[in-house]
Amino acid sequence: MSFQGEQHPGVQAPTAESNGFRLNHTMLRIKDPETALAFYTRVFGMRVLRRLDFEEMQFSLYFLARPEAGEAVPEDRDARTAWTFDQRGVLELTHNWGTETQDDFAYHDGNAEPQGFGHICFSVPDLEAAQAWFDANGVEFVKRADQGKMKDVVFVKDVDGYWIEVVEAGRMAGKGDGAQA
């Protein structure tokens, strides 16, 4: 028997028409691609799978992910584009040309009022090692693992102020079920 998902008010059974659907990517708008790409590739070890430029509309899309070791990523640009849109866990960074030269320009991070978008999340193998890595790389913390009511969960900010949750999967067992960490 395969997992059918938790049942809560409002949950409906998937239909045959949605078979094969999967979440591919989440998009964040960035001010400066050079600083954003440096952050996500250096701090989180992501790789740019594909860059798409739309000259007429004056924006570029950068698709980042962490391909598995040994995973065959197509060299051909068209094949890699199709492959990129068939992956899971992709981060799309959207750069509207010219924002990088505007000193007072910033996107809403979703956590300031009025709240909306919240955060993205990375799972790491060792939360303490990740915190030490963030410290060594000057990453801004919102919350460390030993702070606040929800222990073992870290929040940092990227260069555009977006929040990134960082968890160690094994430490999440029992969270939200009335258990205290």
C-alpha angles and dihedrals in degrees: 000000000000125000110272098190131251116299120233134153108291096025112129130189115261115255127227088249091067096050109127095023114133137169106257108176150350120222128219124182113231132199099210122019094201094059095038093049091047090053098048096040097043103035101033100026095235122157128217105246096182142349119209120192123201103192097178091055094036101234141108131209122211117195114202132183143144107251113205116260109274093013111147109240112188115248093204108093096224093045090047091050091054090043091051092055090052096056133096126230099027122158116211116202112197119202119193103205117252099025091104091067096050107094096198096041119119137154121231108261094212094237099076116078124316088043121211124132110042117190150299121245137221124195114216131191095231121025096195091050090049091051090050090049091051091049091050090051098046095247114169114240124215091181135355125218094260096047132089129007095299105068123194092034122106128197122195133170127238122220092276093050097256114147120242120195114211121197140170104226097221091055092058094071109114095015114138093013096097091268117132118228 
